[in-house]
Amino acid sequence: MASSSDALAVLFPNVAVTRDIKVRVAVSYLAEQSNPQLDRWFWSYHIRIENCSDLSVQLLSRSWSIVDGRGAIHEVHGEGVVGETPLIAPGGSFDYVSGCPLDTAGGSMSGTYRMVDEDGSIFDVDIPRFALVAPSA
């Protein structure tokens, strides 16, 4: 019988851990929102942030580096995620889904979350690099 951590590894194949904060990412190509004839490809990504530390942490901001199929880098910075700055208790997690359009059929994303723990320590947590790949026609 597979363990729940094995199942999570299948569901969320991209993982990074920083200071006992685990960031898992699953990505899906959305054909129904893409239009290759108009150079538009769209992916959704599901992120789970797990707090494996002994302190509560709050996500303050995000910084993304999005690389398209031509190697052009697009930087995105902002407060929180999906309009929230979640407080994650020890042993807790926070999930959200967002999306990324590109004008190429592939690329990648990676980044960091700025966090603060209950002791006031501010630190960055790595978001693992993940590929954005459209299926071949």
Coordinates of C-alpha atoms in Angstrom, one line a residue:
M1 CA 0.0 0.0 0.0
A2 CA 1.4 3.4 -1.0
S3 CA 1.9 6.0 1.8
S4 CA 0.3 9.4 1.7
S5 CA 3.7 11.0 1.0
D6 CA 4.1 8.7 -2.0
A7 CA 0.7 9.8 -3.3
L8 CA 1.7 13.5 -2.7
A9 CA 4.9 12.9 -4.7
V10 CA 2.8 11.7 -7.7
L11 CA 0.2 14.5 -7.4
F12 CA 2.8 17.2 -6.7
P13 CA 6.0 16.1 -8.6
N14 CA 7.9 19.5 -8.0
V15 CA 9.0 20.0 -4.4
A16 CA 11.3 22.5 -2.6
V17 CA 12.0 22.8 1.1
T18 CA 13.3 25.9 2.9
R19 CA 13.5 26.2 6.7
D20 CA 10.9 23.4 7.2
I21 CA 8.5 25.0 4.7
K22 CA 7.7 22.6 1.9
V23 CA 6.3 24.0 -1.4
R24 CA 4.8 21.4 -3.8
V25 CA 3.7 22.2 -7.3
A26 CA 1.5 20.4 -9.9
V27 CA 1.0 21.9 -13.3
S28 CA -1.6 21.2 -16.0
Y29 CA -1.9 22.4 -19.6
L30 CA -5.3 23.9 -20.3
A31 CA -6.1 23.2 -24.0
E32 CA -9.6 24.8 -23.6
Q33 CA -8.0 28.1 -22.7
S34 CA -5.2 27.9 -25.2
N35 CA -5.2 28.9 -28.9
P36 CA -1.9 27.9 -30.6
Q37 CA -3.1 29.6 -33.9
L38 CA -3.0 32.9 -32.0
D39 CA 0.2 32.1 -30.1
R40 CA -1.6 31.6 -26.8
W41 CA -0.9 28.7 -24.4
F42 CA -2.2 28.5 -20.9
W43 CA -1.3 26.4 -17.9
S44 CA -2.8 26.1 -14.4
Y45 CA -0.6 25.3 -11.4
H46 CA -1.7 24.0 -8.0
I47 CA 0.6 24.9 -5.1
R48 CA 0.5 23.4 -1.6
I49 CA 2.6 25.1 1.0
E50 CA 3.2 22.9 4.1
N51 CA 4.5 24.2 7.4
C52 CA 6.6 21.4 8.9
S53 CA 8.2 23.8 11.4
D54 CA 7.3 24.5 15.0
L55 CA 6.3 28.1 14.4
S56 CA 3.3 29.6 12.6
V57 CA 4.3 31.4 9.3
Q58 CA 2.6 34.0 7.2
L59 CA 3.1 34.4 3.5
L60 CA 3.7 38.1 2.7
S61 CA 4.6 38.2 -0.9
R62 CA 5.7 36.3 -4.0
S63 CA 8.3 36.7 -6.7
W64 CA 8.2 34.7 -9.9
S65 CA 10.6 34.2 -12.7
I66 CA 8.8 33.0 -15.8
V67 CA 10.9 31.9 -18.8
D68 CA 9.2 31.5 -22.2
G69 CA 10.2 29.2 -25.0
R70 CA 12.5 31.8 -26.5
G71 CA 14.4 32.2 -23.2
A72 CA 12.8 35.6 -22.4
I73 CA 12.5 36.1 -18.6
H74 CA 9.4 37.8 -17.2
E75 CA 9.5 38.8 -13.5
V76 CA 6.3 39.0 -11.4
H77 CA 6.2 40.4 -7.9
G78 CA 3.3 41.0 -5.6
E79 CA 1.7 40.8 -2.2
G80 CA 0.3 37.5 -1.1
V81 CA -1.1 34.9 -3.4
V82 CA -4.6 34.9 -5.0
G83 CA -5.5 37.9 -2.9
E84 CA -4.5 36.3 0.4
T85 CA -1.6 36.5 2.9
P86 CA -2.3 33.1 4.6
L87 CA -1.2 32.3 8.1
I88 CA -0.1 28.7 8.2
A89 CA 0.0 26.9 11.6
P90 CA 2.7 24.3 12.5
G91 CA 1.6 21.1 10.7
G92 CA -0.8 23.0 8.5
S93 CA -0.9 23.7 4.8
F94 CA -2.3 26.2 2.3
D95 CA -3.4 25.3 -1.2
Y96 CA -4.2 27.6 -4.1
V97 CA -4.5 27.4 -7.9
S98 CA -3.4 30.0 -10.4
G99 CA -2.5 30.2 -14.0
C100 CA 0.2 31.3 -16.5
P101 CA -0.3 32.3 -20.1
L102 CA 2.6 32.3 -22.6
D103 CA 3.0 33.2 -26.2
T104 CA 5.2 30.1 -26.7
A105 CA 4.3 26.4 -26.4
G106 CA 6.6 25.9 -23.5
G107 CA 8.6 27.5 -20.7
S108 CA 9.2 27.3 -17.0
M109 CA 8.5 29.0 -13.7
S110 CA 10.3 29.3 -10.4
G111 CA 10.4 31.8 -7.6
T112 CA 10.2 32.6 -3.9
Y113 CA 7.7 33.4 -1.2
R114 CA 8.6 36.0 1.4
M115 CA 7.5 34.7 4.8
V116 CA 7.5 35.9 8.4
D117 CA 7.4 33.5 11.4
E118 CA 5.7 34.2 14.7
D119 CA 9.0 35.4 16.2
G120 CA 9.2 38.1 13.5
S121 CA 11.9 36.5 11.4
I122 CA 11.5 37.3 7.7
F123 CA 12.8 34.8 5.2
D124 CA 12.4 33.6 1.6
V125 CA 11.1 30.2 0.7
D126 CA 12.0 28.6 -2.6
I127 CA 9.3 27.7 -5.1
P128 CA 10.6 24.7 -7.2
R129 CA 11.2 25.2 -10.9
F130 CA 8.5 23.5 -13.0
A131 CA 8.2 23.1 -16.7
L132 CA 5.3 24.5 -18.7
V133 CA 4.9 22.1 -21.7
A134 CA 2.1 22.0 -24.2
P135 CA 1.4 18.6 -25.7
S136 CA 2.5 18.1 -29.3
A137 CA -0.3 18.4 -31.9

